CSV table of C-alpha atoms in Angstrom, one decimal:
chain,number,residue,atom,x,y,z
A,1,MET,CA,-9.8,71.6,48.4
A,2,SER,CA,-10.0,75.3,48.1
A,3,ASN,CA,-13.1,77.3,47.7
A,4,ALA,CA,-12.1,78.1,44.1
A,5,THR,CA,-12.0,74.3,43.3
A,6,GLN,CA,-15.4,73.8,45.0
A,7,SER,CA,-17.0,76.7,43.1
A,8,THR,CA,-15.7,75.4,39.8
A,9,ASP,CA,-17.1,71.9,40.5
A,10,SER,CA,-20.4,73.1,42.0
A,11,HIS,CA,-22.3,72.2,38.8
A,12,LEU,CA,-21.5,68.5,39.6
A,13,TYR,CA,-23.9,68.5,42.5
A,14,TRP,CA,-25.7,65.6,40.9
A,15,LEU,CA,-22.6,63.3,40.6
A,16,SER,CA,-22.8,60.3,42.9
A,17,CYS,CA,-22.1,56.5,42.9
A,18,ASN,CA,-24.9,54.5,41.4
A,19,ARG,CA,-24.3,51.7,44.0
A,20,CYS,CA,-23.6,53.4,47.4
A,21,SER,CA,-24.7,57.0,46.7
A,22,THR,CA,-21.4,58.5,47.7
A,23,ARG,CA,-21.5,62.0,46.4
A,24,PHE,CA,-18.6,63.6,44.5
A,25,LEU,CA,-19.0,66.9,46.3
A,26,PRO,CA,-17.5,68.0,48.5
A,27,PRO,CA,-14.2,66.9,46.8
A,28,GLN,CA,-11.9,65.0,49.1
A,29,ALA,CA,-8.4,63.6,48.7
A,30,GLY,CA,-8.5,60.2,47.1
A,31,LYS,CA,-12.2,60.3,46.2
A,32,ARG,CA,-12.6,59.6,42.6
A,33,MET,CA,-15.5,58.6,40.4
A,34,PHE,CA,-15.6,56.3,37.4
A,35,LEU,CA,-17.7,56.1,34.3
A,36,SER,CA,-18.5,52.7,32.8
A,37,SER,CA,-19.0,52.4,29.1
A,38,CYS,CA,-22.7,51.8,29.7
A,39,GLY,CA,-23.0,55.3,31.3
A,40,CYS,CA,-23.2,54.3,35.0
A,41,ILE,CA,-21.1,56.0,37.6
A,42,TYR,CA,-19.3,54.4,40.5
A,43,CYS,CA,-16.9,55.5,43.3
A,44,THR,CA,-13.5,54.1,43.9
A,45,ARG,CA,-14.8,51.6,46.5
A,46,CYS,CA,-17.6,50.2,44.3
A,47,VAL,CA,-16.3,50.3,40.8
A,48,GLN,CA,-14.5,46.9,40.7
A,49,ALA,CA,-17.3,44.9,42.2
A,50,SER,CA,-20.0,46.8,40.2
A,51,THR,CA,-18.6,46.4,36.8
A,52,GLN,CA,-16.3,43.3,36.7
A,53,ALA,CA,-19.0,40.7,35.8
A,54,GLY,CA,-21.2,43.4,34.1
A,55,CYS,CA,-22.9,46.5,35.3
A,56,ILE,CA,-25.0,45.8,38.4
A,57,THR,CA,-27.1,48.9,37.9
A,58,CYS,CA,-28.2,48.5,34.3
A,59,ARG,CA,-27.2,44.9,33.6
A,60,ALA,CA,-25.0,45.8,30.6
A,61,ALA,CA,-22.2,43.4,29.7
A,62,PRO,CA,-18.7,44.1,31.1
A,63,GLY,CA,-17.1,47.1,29.4
A,64,LYS,CA,-14.6,49.8,29.8
A,65,VAL,CA,-14.3,51.9,32.9
A,66,LEU,CA,-12.7,55.4,32.8
A,67,PRO,CA,-11.9,57.8,35.7
A,68,ILE,CA,-14.0,60.9,35.5
A,69,GLY,CA,-11.8,63.8,34.6
A,70,LYS,CA,-10.3,65.8,31.7
A,71,ASN,CA,-9.0,62.6,30.0
A,72,LEU,CA,-12.5,61.5,29.0
A,73,PRO,CA,-13.4,61.6,25.3
A,74,GLN,CA,-14.7,65.1,24.3
A,75,GLN,CA,-18.3,64.0,23.7
A,76,VAL,CA,-18.3,62.4,27.2
A,77,VAL,CA,-16.7,65.5,28.8
A,78,GLU,CA,-19.6,67.5,27.5
A,79,MET,CA,-21.9,65.5,29.8
A,80,PHE,CA,-20.0,66.9,32.8
A,81,ASN,CA,-19.6,70.5,31.7
A,82,ARG,CA,-21.6,73.4,33.1
A,83,ASN,CA,-25.0,73.8,31.5
A,84,GLU,CA,-24.2,77.4,30.9
A,85,GLU,CA,-21.2,76.4,28.8
A,86,SER,CA,-23.3,73.9,26.9
A,87,LEU,CA,-26.1,76.5,26.4
A,88,ALA,CA,-23.6,79.0,25.1
A,89,LYS,CA,-22.3,76.4,22.7
A,90,ILE,CA,-25.9,75.4,21.7
A,91,ASN,CA,-26.7,79.1,21.2
A,92,LYS,CA,-23.6,79.6,19.1
A,93,ARG,CA,-24.3,76.4,17.1
A,94,SER,CA,-27.9,77.4,16.7
A,95,SER,CA,-27.0,80.9,15.5
A,96,PHE,CA,-24.5,79.4,13.0
A,97,GLN,CA,-27.1,77.0,11.7
A,98,SER,CA,-29.8,79.6,11.5
A,99,ARG,CA,-27.6,82.0,9.7
A,100,HIS,CA,-26.8,79.5,7.0
A,101,TYR,CA,-30.4,78.3,6.8
A,102,ASN,CA,-31.6,81.9,6.4
A,103,ARG,CA,-29.0,82.4,3.7
A,104,CYS,CA,-30.4,79.4,1.9
A,105,LEU,CA,-34.0,80.6,2.3
A,106,LYS,CA,-33.0,84.0,0.9
A,107,LEU,CA,-31.3,82.4,-2.1
A,108,LEU,CA,-34.3,80.1,-2.7
A,109,THR,CA,-36.7,83.0,-2.4
A,110,GLU,CA,-34.8,85.1,-4.9
A,111,MET,CA,-34.6,82.1,-7.3
A,112,GLU,CA,-38.4,81.5,-6.8
A,113,ARG,CA,-39.1,85.2,-7.5
A,114,GLY,CA,-36.9,85.1,-10.6
A,115,LEU,CA,-38.6,82.0,-11.9
A,116,ALA,CA,-42.0,83.5,-11.2
A,117,GLU,CA,-41.1,86.5,-13.2
A,118,GLN,CA,-39.8,84.3,-16.0
A,119,ILE,CA,-43.0,82.3,-16.0
A,120,LYS,CA,-45.1,85.5,-16.2
A,121,ALA,CA,-43.0,86.8,-19.1
A,122,GLU,CA,-43.4,83.4,-20.9
A,123,GLU,CA,-47.2,83.5,-20.2
A,124,ARG,CA,-47.4,87.0,-21.7
A,125,GLU,CA,-45.4,85.8,-24.7
A,126,ALA,CA,-47.7,82.8,-25.1
A,127,ARG,CA,-50.8,85.1,-25.0
A,128,ASN,CA,-49.2,87.4,-27.6
A,129,ARG,CA,-48.4,84.4,-29.9
A,130,GLN,CA,-52.0,83.2,-29.5
A,131,GLN,CA,-53.3,86.6,-30.5
A,132,VAL,CA,-51.0,86.6,-33.5
A,133,MET,CA,-52.1,83.1,-34.4
A,134,LYS,CA,-55.8,84.1,-34.2
A,135,LYS,CA,-55.2,87.1,-36.5
A,136,MET,CA,-53.3,84.8,-38.9
A,137,GLU,CA,-56.1,82.2,-38.8
A,138,GLU,CA,-58.6,85.0,-39.6
A,139,ARG,CA,-56.5,86.2,-42.5
A,140,ILE,CA,-56.2,82.6,-43.7
A,141,ARG,CA,-60.0,82.3,-43.6
A,142,GLU,CA,-60.4,85.6,-45.5
A,143,LYS,CA,-57.8,84.5,-48.1
A,144,GLN,CA,-59.5,81.1,-48.4
A,145,ALA,CA,-62.8,82.8,-49.0
A,146,GLN,CA,-61.2,85.0,-51.6
A,147,VAL,CA,-59.7,82.0,-53.2
A,148,ASP,CA,-63.1,80.2,-53.2
A,149,ARG,CA,-64.7,83.3,-54.8
A,150,LEU,CA,-62.0,83.5,-57.5
A,151,GLU,CA,-62.2,79.7,-58.2
A,152,SER,CA,-66.0,80.1,-58.5
A,153,ALA,CA,-65.6,83.0,-60.9
A,154,LEU,CA,-63.0,81.1,-62.8
A,155,ASN,CA,-65.3,78.1,-63.1
A,156,SER,CA,-68.1,80.4,-64.3
A,157,LEU,CA,-65.7,81.7,-67.0
A,158,LYS,CA,-64.7,78.3,-68.0
A,159,ILE,CA,-68.3,77.2,-68.4
A,160,ALA,CA,-69.0,80.4,-70.4
A,161,SER,CA,-66.0,79.9,-72.6
A,162,SER,CA,-66.4,76.2,-73.2
A,163,PRO,CA,-66.7,75.2,-77.0
A,164,VAL,CA,-70.3,74.3,-76.7
A,165,ASN,CA,-71.2,77.6,-75.1
A,166,MET,CA,-68.9,79.5,-77.5
A,167,GLU,CA,-70.9,78.1,-80.5
A,168,CYS,CA,-74.0,79.5,-79.0
A,169,MET,CA,-72.5,82.9,-78.6
A,170,THR,CA,-70.9,83.2,-81.9
A,171,SER,CA,-73.6,81.7,-84.2
A,172,PRO,CA,-76.9,83.5,-84.5
A,173,PRO,CA,-79.8,81.9,-83.1
A,174,VAL,CA,-81.6,79.7,-85.6
A,175,ALA,CA,-85.2,80.5,-85.7
A,176,ARG,CA,-87.5,77.6,-85.9
A,177,HIS,CA,-90.3,78.7,-87.8
A,178,ARG,CA,-92.8,76.2,-89.0
A,179,SER,CA,-93.6,76.8,-92.4
A,180,ARG,CA,-97.0,77.0,-93.4
A,181,GLN,CA,-96.5,74.0,-95.5
A,182,GLU,CA,-95.7,71.8,-92.6
A,183,GLU,CA,-98.9,72.7,-90.9
């Protein structure tokens, strides 16, 4: 293989057969590696014997075996990509998520501030209403005291103007003199 191919695959330094330790690098004609569904890796020579009756490395049941290359499912290809590419994707993903999280925080903060202002306004209104109620209660007590005084005065007038009392007021007092004869 050319130097360009070697440099593009250099990040696969870790790729080797889990049975015989044959390394993927340097690439050679006919050397292929396979990935079993359990996640173990085998070379062309070992793949059949290592996976037919189940994986000899991790003891998983027999499963699917795919050649390592561009035809792997996308989530599996990610495992073989350069870390720098993955880090760039992680950074991009993290930035995207952070941007939306920060937008949510900003909205919630603004909502909280608005609700706090609304609560303060309602508390002021409640205090104002309590003051108005106290003034009204004081006026009610004053009016009740005035009503009590008027009722008392009215009762006094009723007593003074009752027929028994009226007789006393209209007829002159009868003097009770004892006559000298009675003595």
